[in-house]
Tab-separated table of C-alpha atoms in Angstrom:
chain	number	residue	atom	x	y	z
B	1	MET	CA	-8.028	-32.059	-1.492
B	2	LYS	CA	-8.069	-32.486	-5.253
B	3	ALA	CA	-11.750	-33.455	-5.137
B	4	ASP	CA	-12.600	-29.969	-3.877
B	5	LEU	CA	-11.116	-28.461	-7.046
B	6	ARG	CA	-13.261	-30.400	-9.513
B	7	ASP	CA	-16.064	-27.822	-9.622
B	8	VAL	CA	-13.770	-24.769	-9.386
B	9	VAL	CA	-13.189	-22.609	-12.439
B	10	PRO	CA	-9.498	-21.587	-12.623
B	11	HIS	CA	-9.248	-18.110	-11.155
B	12	ASP	CA	-6.806	-15.352	-10.204
B	13	ASN	CA	-7.319	-14.860	-6.469
B	14	ASP	CA	-11.113	-14.568	-6.562
B	15	PRO	CA	-12.692	-13.815	-3.158
B	16	VAL	CA	-14.999	-16.285	-1.401
B	17	VAL	CA	-18.537	-14.949	-1.898
B	18	ILE	CA	-21.432	-17.036	-0.563
B	19	LEU	CA	-25.200	-16.904	0.026
B	20	VAL	CA	-26.738	-16.889	3.510
B	21	VAL	CA	-30.260	-16.595	4.903
B	22	THR	CA	-30.717	-13.776	7.385
B	23	ALA	CA	-33.842	-12.002	8.638
B	24	GLY	CA	-35.801	-14.667	6.757
B	25	ARG	CA	-34.424	-13.616	3.355
B	26	LYS	CA	-31.699	-14.890	1.043
B	27	VAL	CA	-28.742	-12.520	0.888
B	28	HIS	CA	-26.311	-12.836	-2.017
B	29	ARG	CA	-22.856	-11.309	-2.297
B	30	VAL	CA	-21.707	-12.120	1.232
B	31	LEU	CA	-17.918	-11.777	1.401
B	32	VAL	CA	-16.020	-14.075	3.761
B	33	ASP	CA	-13.316	-11.652	4.874
B	34	GLN	CA	-10.605	-12.947	7.215
B	35	GLY	CA	-9.112	-9.452	7.341
B	36	SER	CA	-12.203	-7.951	8.996
B	37	SER	CA	-12.466	-7.852	12.783
B	38	ALA	CA	-16.245	-7.253	12.626
B	39	ASN	CA	-19.296	-8.459	10.745
B	40	VAL	CA	-20.553	-5.588	8.612
B	41	MET	CA	-23.918	-5.040	6.965
B	42	PHE	CA	-24.083	-2.081	4.610
B	43	TRP	CA	-26.939	0.415	4.812
B	44	PRO	CA	-28.479	-0.371	1.360
B	45	THR	CA	-28.703	-4.044	2.386
B	46	PHE	CA	-30.287	-3.068	5.698
B	47	ASN	CA	-33.010	-1.197	3.811
B	48	LYS	CA	-33.584	-4.038	1.313
B	49	LEU	CA	-34.193	-6.435	4.192
B	50	GLN	CA	-36.910	-3.986	5.364
B	51	LEU	CA	-35.432	-3.807	8.841
B	52	SER	CA	-36.467	-0.966	11.129
B	53	PRO	CA	-33.893	1.544	12.424
B	54	ASP	CA	-35.534	1.094	15.823
B	55	GLN	CA	-33.954	-2.361	15.953
B	56	LEU	CA	-30.488	-0.840	15.994
B	57	ARG	CA	-28.640	-0.548	19.264
B	58	PRO	CA	-26.169	2.306	19.780
B	59	TYR	CA	-22.537	1.553	19.013
B	60	THR	CA	-19.835	3.508	20.850
B	61	GLY	CA	-16.713	2.068	19.249
B	62	CYS	CA	-14.832	3.159	16.116
B	63	LEU	CA	-14.723	1.447	12.754
B	64	TYR	CA	-11.980	2.182	10.238
B	65	GLY	CA	-12.124	1.593	6.500
B	66	PHE	CA	-9.576	0.494	3.911
B	67	ALA	CA	-7.712	3.842	3.798
B	68	GLY	CA	-7.771	4.371	7.563
B	69	ASP	CA	-10.763	6.727	7.451
B	70	GLN	CA	-13.349	6.406	10.195
B	71	VAL	CA	-16.616	4.921	8.922
B	72	GLU	CA	-20.061	5.997	10.154
B	73	VAL	CA	-21.734	3.187	12.092
B	74	ARG	CA	-25.510	3.501	12.453
B	75	GLY	CA	-25.592	0.869	15.196
B	76	TYR	CA	-25.627	-2.895	15.588
B	77	LEU	CA	-28.164	-5.683	15.753
B	78	GLU	CA	-28.267	-9.462	16.046
B	79	LEU	CA	-29.957	-11.522	13.339
B	80	ARG	CA	-30.476	-15.240	13.028
B	81	THR	CA	-28.342	-16.305	10.091
B	82	THR	CA	-28.453	-19.709	8.422
B	83	PHE	CA	-25.504	-21.296	6.621
B	84	THR	CA	-26.429	-24.228	4.389
B	85	ASP	CA	-25.068	-26.276	1.507
B	86	GLY	CA	-28.459	-27.778	0.643
B	87	SER	CA	-28.071	-30.980	2.673
B	88	ALA	CA	-27.036	-29.644	6.088
B	89	SER	CA	-27.412	-26.289	7.787
B	90	ARG	CA	-26.518	-24.341	10.877
B	91	THR	CA	-28.240	-21.280	12.323
B	92	GLU	CA	-26.580	-18.802	14.667
B	93	ASN	CA	-27.262	-15.327	16.028
B	94	ILE	CA	-24.747	-13.086	14.279
B	95	ARG	CA	-24.011	-9.547	15.417
B	96	TYR	CA	-23.769	-7.102	12.500
B	97	LEU	CA	-22.501	-3.551	12.541
B	98	VAL	CA	-24.663	-1.484	10.180
B	99	VAL	CA	-22.426	0.896	8.237
B	100	ASN	CA	-23.648	3.904	6.255
B	101	ALA	CA	-21.650	3.198	3.092
B	102	HIS	CA	-21.986	1.615	-0.315
B	103	SER	CA	-20.039	-1.500	-1.237
B	104	ALA	CA	-19.798	-4.095	-3.955
B	105	TYR	CA	-20.853	-6.602	-1.287
B	106	ASN	CA	-23.987	-6.792	0.861
B	107	ILE	CA	-22.405	-8.236	3.989
B	108	LEU	CA	-18.874	-8.855	5.259
B	109	LEU	CA	-18.449	-11.891	7.488
B	110	GLY	CA	-15.309	-11.334	9.537
B	111	ARG	CA	-13.235	-13.260	12.034
B	112	PRO	CA	-15.893	-13.207	14.830
B	113	THR	CA	-18.234	-15.348	12.729
B	114	LEU	CA	-15.489	-17.675	11.491
B	115	ASN	CA	-14.260	-18.221	15.039
B	116	ARG	CA	-17.774	-18.802	16.360
B	117	LEU	CA	-18.609	-21.306	13.631
B	118	ARG	CA	-15.099	-22.755	13.678
B	119	GLY	CA	-15.236	-22.249	9.945
B	120	VAL	CA	-12.353	-22.309	7.497
B	121	SER	CA	-12.295	-20.329	4.250
B	122	PHE	CA	-10.371	-21.873	1.333
B	123	THR	CA	-9.707	-19.311	-1.402
B	124	ARG	CA	-8.057	-21.877	-3.676
B	125	HIS	CA	-10.991	-24.279	-3.409
B	126	MET	CA	-13.508	-21.372	-3.285
B	127	LYS	CA	-15.354	-22.910	-0.351
B	128	LEU	CA	-16.309	-22.241	3.265
B	129	LYS	CA	-16.308	-25.294	5.530
B	130	LEU	CA	-17.900	-25.523	8.976
B	131	LEU	CA	-19.561	-28.102	11.239
B	132	ASP	CA	-23.247	-28.364	12.053
B	133	LEU	CA	-24.418	-29.185	15.582
B	134	SER	CA	-24.245	-32.938	14.877
B	135	GLY	CA	-20.636	-32.739	13.693
B	136	LYS	CA	-21.393	-33.070	9.977
B	137	VAL	CA	-19.271	-30.956	7.607
B	138	ILE	CA	-21.135	-28.177	5.818
B	139	MET	CA	-19.323	-27.194	2.607
B	140	ILE	CA	-20.650	-23.956	1.127
B	141	LYS	CA	-19.448	-23.272	-2.415
B	142	SER	CA	-18.517	-19.775	-3.494
B	143	ASP	CA	-20.470	-18.243	-6.367
B	144	GLN	CA	-17.510	-17.481	-8.629
B	145	GLN	CA	-19.593	-15.498	-11.105
B	146	GLU	CA	-20.829	-13.202	-8.348
B	147	ALA	CA	-17.319	-13.050	-6.897
B	148	LYS	CA	-15.874	-11.790	-10.176
B	149	LYS	CA	-18.620	-9.166	-10.542
B	150	CYS	CA	-18.095	-7.946	-6.981
B	151	TYR	CA	-14.338	-7.797	-7.398
B	152	GLU	CA	-14.613	-5.837	-10.646
B	153	ASN	CA	-17.131	-3.423	-9.101
B	154	SER	CA	-14.928	-2.923	-6.053
B	155	LEU	CA	-12.064	-1.750	-8.281
B	156	LYS	CA	-14.170	1.011	-9.837
B	157	THR	CA	-14.414	3.026	-6.634
B	158	LYS	CA	-11.860	3.711	-3.920
B	159	ARG	CA	-14.312	2.795	-1.171
B	160	GLY	CA	-15.735	-0.276	-2.876
B	161	VAL	CA	-13.894	-2.683	-0.548
B	162	PHE	CA	-13.606	-2.344	3.217
B	163	MET	CA	-10.995	-3.879	5.458
B	164	VAL	CA	-12.498	-3.018	8.824
B	165	VAL	CA	-10.818	-2.816	12.188
B	166	GLU	CA	-12.982	-2.494	15.267
B	167	ARG	CA	-11.471	-0.390	18.033
B	168	PRO	CA	-12.767	0.905	21.358
B	169	PRO	CA	-13.527	4.641	21.574
B	170	MET	CA	-10.596	6.864	22.473
B	171	GLU	CA	-10.838	9.522	25.124
B	172	GLU	CA	-10.413	12.966	23.655
B	173	ALA	CA	-7.594	14.990	25.138
B	174	PRO	CA	-8.570	18.444	26.453
B	175	MET	CA	-7.888	21.271	24.024
B	176	GLU	CA	-5.264	23.692	25.217
B	177	GLU	CA	-5.938	27.388	24.832
B	178	ASP	CA	-2.680	28.051	23.021
B	179	CYS	CA	-3.072	25.081	20.658
B	180	VAL	CA	-3.573	26.772	17.314
B	181	GLY	CA	-2.719	25.738	13.740
B	182	ALA	CA	0.574	23.928	13.241
B	183	SER	CA	1.405	23.990	16.952
B	184	CYS	CA	-1.678	21.864	17.609
B	185	VAL	CA	-0.405	19.260	15.161
B	186	GLU	CA	3.001	19.226	16.820
B	187	ASN	CA	1.411	18.782	20.256
B	188	ALA	CA	-0.641	15.885	18.932
B	189	ARG	CA	2.515	14.247	17.596
B	190	GLU	CA	4.173	14.615	20.977
B	191	ARG	CA	1.186	12.973	22.692
B	192	ARG	CA	1.119	10.106	20.214
B	193	PRO	CA	2.175	6.876	21.986
B	194	GLU	CA	5.280	5.214	20.663
B	195	LEU	CA	5.016	1.705	19.254
B	196	ALA	CA	6.524	-1.097	21.279
B	197	GLU	CA	9.887	-2.207	19.942
B	198	ASN	CA	9.369	-5.518	18.166
B	199	VAL	CA	12.796	-5.996	16.619
B	200	VAL	CA	16.131	-7.339	17.752
B	201	GLU	CA	19.434	-6.056	16.360
B	202	ARG	CA	21.938	-8.561	15.064
B	203	GLN	CA	25.404	-8.158	13.564
B	204	ILE	CA	25.743	-9.916	10.207
B	205	GLY	CA	28.895	-9.466	8.159
B	206	GLY	CA	29.911	-6.422	10.183
B	207	LYS	CA	26.578	-4.677	9.548
B	208	THR	CA	23.595	-4.207	11.861
B	209	PHE	CA	20.309	-5.799	10.807
B	210	LYS	CA	16.946	-5.688	12.580
B	211	LEU	CA	15.041	-8.961	12.815
B	212	SER	CA	11.542	-9.503	14.157
B	213	ARG	CA	11.230	-10.751	17.731
B	214	SER	CA	8.320	-12.919	16.612
B	215	LEU	CA	10.826	-15.236	14.917
B	216	ASP	CA	12.219	-18.018	17.058
B	217	GLN	CA	15.975	-18.500	17.360
B	218	GLU	CA	16.140	-21.105	14.591
B	219	GLU	CA	14.239	-18.876	12.158
B	220	GLN	CA	16.458	-15.895	13.047
B	221	ASN	CA	19.529	-18.013	12.296
B	222	GLN	CA	18.072	-19.061	8.940
B	223	VAL	CA	17.331	-15.444	7.972
B	224	ALA	CA	20.825	-14.370	9.078
B	225	GLU	CA	22.358	-17.118	6.964
B	226	VAL	CA	20.484	-15.962	3.863
B	227	ILE	CA	21.516	-12.353	4.487
B	228	SER	CA	25.179	-13.278	4.967
B	229	ARG	CA	25.187	-15.082	1.602
B	230	HIS	CA	23.771	-12.026	-0.167
B	231	LEU	CA	25.415	-9.092	1.609
B	232	ASP	CA	26.276	-7.542	-1.756
B	233	ALA	CA	22.543	-6.973	-2.335
B	234	PHE	CA	22.349	-4.446	0.531
B	235	ALA	CA	23.428	-0.805	0.401
B	236	TRP	CA	24.259	1.608	3.214
B	237	SER	CA	25.394	4.540	1.084
B	238	ALA	CA	25.079	5.770	-2.497
B	239	SER	CA	28.568	4.446	-3.280
B	240	ASP	CA	27.300	0.893	-2.598
B	241	MET	CA	24.859	1.083	-5.515
B	242	PRO	CA	26.194	-0.274	-8.816
B	243	GLY	CA	23.294	1.246	-10.751
B	244	ILE	CA	21.409	-0.112	-13.764
B	245	ASP	CA	23.169	-0.619	-17.079
B	246	PRO	CA	21.826	2.129	-19.426
B	247	ASP	CA	21.760	-0.407	-22.268
B	248	PHE	CA	19.274	-2.439	-20.209
B	249	LEU	CA	17.038	0.460	-19.173
B	250	CYS	CA	17.282	4.229	-18.769
B	251	HIS	CA	14.798	7.063	-18.344
B	252	ARG	CA	13.869	9.049	-21.428
B	253	LEU	CA	11.929	12.287	-21.742
B	254	THR	CA	9.561	12.316	-24.715
B	255	MET	CA	9.008	16.020	-25.244
B	256	ASP	CA	6.301	17.781	-27.192
B	257	PRO	CA	8.260	19.600	-29.927
B	258	LYS	CA	5.765	22.481	-29.896
B	259	VAL	CA	6.569	23.381	-26.269
B	260	ARG	CA	9.199	26.037	-25.782
B	261	PRO	CA	11.851	25.525	-23.053
B	262	VAL	CA	11.171	27.327	-19.773
B	263	ARG	CA	13.746	29.023	-17.564
B	264	GLN	CA	12.193	29.765	-14.204
B	265	ARG	CA	12.909	32.985	-12.349
B	266	ARG	CA	15.471	32.526	-9.630
B	267	ARG	CA	14.104	32.200	-6.117
B	268	LYS	CA	15.818	33.626	-3.090
B	269	PHE	CA	16.592	31.631	0.068
B	270	ASN	CA	17.662	32.723	3.516
B	271	GLU	CA	21.044	31.752	4.906
B	272	GLU	CA	19.801	28.586	6.610
B	273	ARG	CA	18.225	27.233	3.451
B	274	GLN	CA	21.237	28.176	1.342
B	275	LEU	CA	23.421	26.016	3.582
B	276	VAL	CA	20.969	23.116	3.188
B	277	VAL	CA	21.023	23.443	-0.606
B	278	GLN	CA	24.831	23.546	-0.640
B	279	GLU	CA	25.082	20.432	1.550
B	280	GLU	CA	22.555	18.441	-0.496
B	281	THR	CA	24.241	19.496	-3.726
B	282	ARG	CA	27.609	18.370	-2.383
B	283	LYS	CA	26.198	14.948	-1.461
B	284	MET	CA	24.727	14.440	-4.937
B	285	LEU	CA	27.989	15.515	-6.604
B	286	ASN	CA	29.951	13.017	-4.523
B	287	ALA	CA	27.476	10.284	-5.485
B	288	ASN	CA	27.720	11.277	-9.202
B	289	HIS	CA	23.966	11.882	-9.325
B	290	ILE	CA	24.369	15.351	-10.821
B	291	ARG	CA	26.943	17.245	-12.895
B	292	GLU	CA	27.584	20.890	-13.600
B	293	ILE	CA	26.083	22.279	-16.795
B	294	GLN	CA	26.386	25.463	-18.861
B	295	TYR	CA	23.822	27.144	-21.132
B	296	PRO	CA	20.813	24.934	-20.291
B	297	ASP	CA	17.564	25.472	-22.218
B	298	TRP	CA	15.415	24.170	-19.368
B	299	LEU	CA	16.162	25.541	-15.909
B	300	ALA	CA	14.232	24.977	-12.680
B	301	ASN	CA	14.421	26.135	-9.066
B	302	VAL	CA	15.075	23.969	-6.057
B	303	VAL	CA	12.362	23.665	-3.411
B	304	LEU	CA	12.989	22.817	0.243
B	305	VAL	CA	10.353	20.790	2.081
B	306	LYS	CA	10.363	20.283	5.837
B	307	LYS	CA	10.278	16.604	6.820
B	308	ALA	CA	8.516	15.183	9.869
B	309	ASN	CA	11.827	14.789	11.721
B	310	GLY	CA	12.604	18.496	11.330
B	311	LYS	CA	15.191	18.075	8.560
B	312	TRP	CA	14.937	19.517	5.054
B	313	ARG	CA	14.362	17.621	1.827
B	314	MET	CA	15.625	19.261	-1.358
B	315	CYS	CA	13.382	18.870	-4.407
B	316	VAL	CA	13.402	20.383	-7.876
B	317	ASP	CA	10.392	22.187	-9.353
B	318	PHE	CA	9.888	20.194	-12.560
B	319	THR	CA	6.344	21.550	-13.049
B	320	ASP	CA	7.063	23.178	-16.420
B	321	LEU	CA	9.105	20.232	-17.681
B	322	ASN	CA	6.450	17.705	-16.697
B	323	LYS	CA	3.747	19.659	-18.542
B	324	ALA	CA	5.704	19.165	-21.768
B	325	CYS	CA	5.941	15.374	-21.299
B	326	PRO	CA	3.055	13.039	-22.201
B	327	LYS	CA	1.931	10.463	-19.661
B	328	ASP	CA	3.445	6.989	-19.794
B	329	SER	CA	0.457	4.662	-19.388
B	330	TYR	CA	2.503	1.681	-18.256
B	331	PRO	CA	0.156	-0.234	-15.896
B	332	LEU	CA	0.949	-0.301	-12.186
B	333	PRO	CA	-0.111	-3.312	-10.086
B	334	ARG	CA	-3.340	-3.180	-8.107
B	335	ILE	CA	-2.561	-2.703	-4.437
B	336	ASN	CA	-5.542	-4.741	-3.198
B	337	ALA	CA	-4.557	-7.670	-5.424
B	338	LEU	CA	-1.006	-7.611	-4.021
B	339	VAL	CA	-2.321	-7.543	-0.450
B	340	GLU	CA	-4.626	-10.485	-1.121
B	341	SER	CA	-1.826	-12.539	-2.704
B	342	ALA	CA	0.428	-11.973	0.319
B	343	SER	CA	-2.238	-12.836	2.892
B	344	GLY	CA	-1.949	-16.219	4.562
B	345	CYS	CA	1.796	-16.567	4.045
B	346	ARG	CA	3.724	-17.860	7.040
B	347	MET	CA	6.577	-15.391	6.634
B	348	LEU	CA	6.845	-11.965	4.950
B	349	ASN	CA	9.937	-9.884	4.256
B	350	PHE	CA	9.469	-6.224	3.298
B	351	LEU	CA	12.182	-4.630	1.145
B	352	ASP	CA	12.648	-1.026	0.122
B	353	ALA	CA	15.044	-0.111	-2.672
B	354	PHE	CA	17.827	2.188	-1.442
B	355	SER	CA	17.504	5.413	-3.491
B	356	GLY	CA	15.849	3.210	-6.066
B	357	TYR	CA	15.048	5.923	-8.590
B	358	ASN	CA	18.653	7.133	-8.527
B	359	GLN	CA	19.872	3.715	-9.684
B	360	ILE	CA	18.360	4.354	-13.127
B	361	LYS	CA	20.414	6.560	-15.450
B	362	MET	CA	18.980	9.431	-17.438
B	363	HIS	CA	19.363	9.144	-21.171
B	364	PRO	CA	22.410	11.329	-22.076
B	365	ARG	CA	20.289	13.286	-24.549
B	366	ASP	CA	17.816	14.282	-21.816
B	367	GLU	CA	20.204	15.119	-18.968
B	368	CYS	CA	20.363	18.813	-19.887
B	369	LYS	CA	16.563	19.125	-19.573
B	370	THR	CA	16.700	18.338	-15.834
B	371	ALA	CA	18.872	21.387	-15.035
B	372	PHE	CA	18.323	23.337	-11.814
B	373	MET	CA	19.997	26.397	-10.320
B	374	THR	CA	21.654	27.002	-6.962
B	375	GLU	CA	23.431	30.012	-5.468
B	376	THR	CA	26.767	29.019	-7.000
B	377	SER	CA	26.084	27.177	-10.268
B	378	CYS	CA	23.668	25.164	-12.422
B	379	TYR	CA	23.513	21.389	-12.367
B	380	CYS	CA	21.621	18.618	-14.149
B	381	TYR	CA	20.765	15.080	-13.155
B	382	THR	CA	22.650	12.107	-14.571
B	383	VAL	CA	20.183	9.746	-12.820
B	384	MET	CA	16.400	9.669	-12.708
B	385	SER	CA	15.019	12.162	-10.205
B	386	PHE	CA	11.938	11.623	-8.027
B	387	GLY	CA	10.070	14.671	-9.315
B	388	LEU	CA	10.118	13.696	-12.982
B	389	LYS	CA	6.912	12.654	-14.672
B	390	ASN	CA	6.646	8.929	-15.490
B	391	ALA	CA	9.504	8.086	-13.104
B	392	GLY	CA	7.244	5.613	-11.303
B	393	ALA	CA	6.279	3.909	-14.562
B	394	THR	CA	9.938	3.565	-15.556
B	395	TYR	CA	10.820	2.007	-12.215
B	396	GLN	CA	7.872	-0.403	-12.365
B	397	ARG	CA	8.993	-1.430	-15.853
B	398	LEU	CA	12.448	-2.167	-14.402
B	399	MET	CA	10.978	-4.277	-11.573
B	400	ASP	CA	8.850	-6.263	-14.025
B	401	LYS	CA	11.943	-7.064	-16.086
B	402	VAL	CA	14.372	-7.856	-13.272
B	403	LEU	CA	11.945	-9.844	-11.100
B	404	ALA	CA	10.039	-11.523	-13.939
B	405	PRO	CA	10.777	-15.148	-12.847
B	406	MET	CA	9.662	-14.448	-9.247
B	407	LEU	CA	6.772	-11.969	-9.563
B	408	GLY	CA	3.507	-13.548	-8.516
B	409	ARG	CA	5.301	-16.632	-7.175
B	410	ASN	CA	7.150	-15.499	-4.061
B	411	VAL	CA	7.748	-11.786	-4.754
B	412	GLN	CA	5.319	-8.877	-5.126
B	413	ALA	CA	6.513	-5.427	-6.187
B	414	TYR	CA	4.821	-2.056	-6.343
B	415	VAL	CA	7.325	0.459	-7.763
B	416	ASP	CA	10.206	0.430	-5.229
B	417	ASP	CA	8.399	-1.463	-2.455
B	418	MET	CA	8.772	-5.229	-2.498
B	419	VAL	CA	7.445	-8.109	-0.422
B	420	VAL	CA	9.101	-11.530	-0.387
B	421	THR	CA	6.722	-14.262	0.835
B	422	SER	CA	7.266	-17.780	2.067
């Protein structure tokens, strides 16, 4: 309702941060986090409340943080927690997991509490609404000043914000006697359960697309209709990519004039790797991503990296070239801000640019600096290569220009990964 916005300061996706009373004390900086499957109290807050470690009960599950790392849980306890807006209140026993970590927040209130209270968090209105036992609406306002401070503090450290997922403990598989080093990793991959197939294949314009099974038939038909109208936006091979007009944007190498060109010593490969280099070179020549060059000043070796599927990826060792290039400080979007902006949308569509970096041309003056050697000849890139310094900044600059009318409205982009929201 518009009335709920009267006391709200215009904001850019501020979190809902409230005050609660727990263990008989007021606790500020309580984040209402719909992405958390547990209620979390951080260890510094536990100490400030002067609670005894003897009150903690052992916890046998697993808790995972924002980056997927397992978080140390000291135990759990139940505390009477009061939610009030000054005129009405409600008190419930809330179970908190006590985590040995520092955070910009004191407590995270996750989905268990919201479901128990039948509460609804409104990020636009910066309020948490719930019912007291008599049925009266309790409207708790978010402290926007505290919310901004917490959000800014959370950006200073990688572990400042936690998106927790509570999982039951997993049984450890017995260690085999011959499981050593890399073979142990391979055995673990083989034992890893495969995800259930959640897509359905559909032919659209003679091409196969995968749509989510969670969509009903009408929604699948609507998505297929949109795809059929824009088939020219999809690529299945390098020849399907028109590329970016160099007059619009191209990648330049700003070199330090004091740095002398470096020609790396030639590395030797066995027969298997030579065949891989020849095949990859042939593919790039057919796609016009490279051209043959003579008398290059800069010359690098190719490097073969084994992929998870057992195939080889051919890279170029641009270490010396990158040292001679200053850093492009073009700002990249904040991942956590993009995730927050996409949360709550009814439908999401994830897009990945097909060989996105290779759609940007190298400046003709700088092509010769990307030269690399093979067994048969020397080549240089005519398009932007993945290993070049500042390639990510150049691509983000392209996305910000091309998607300017839609960014922040229904499209979010981080380098070559895009999300289209409803």
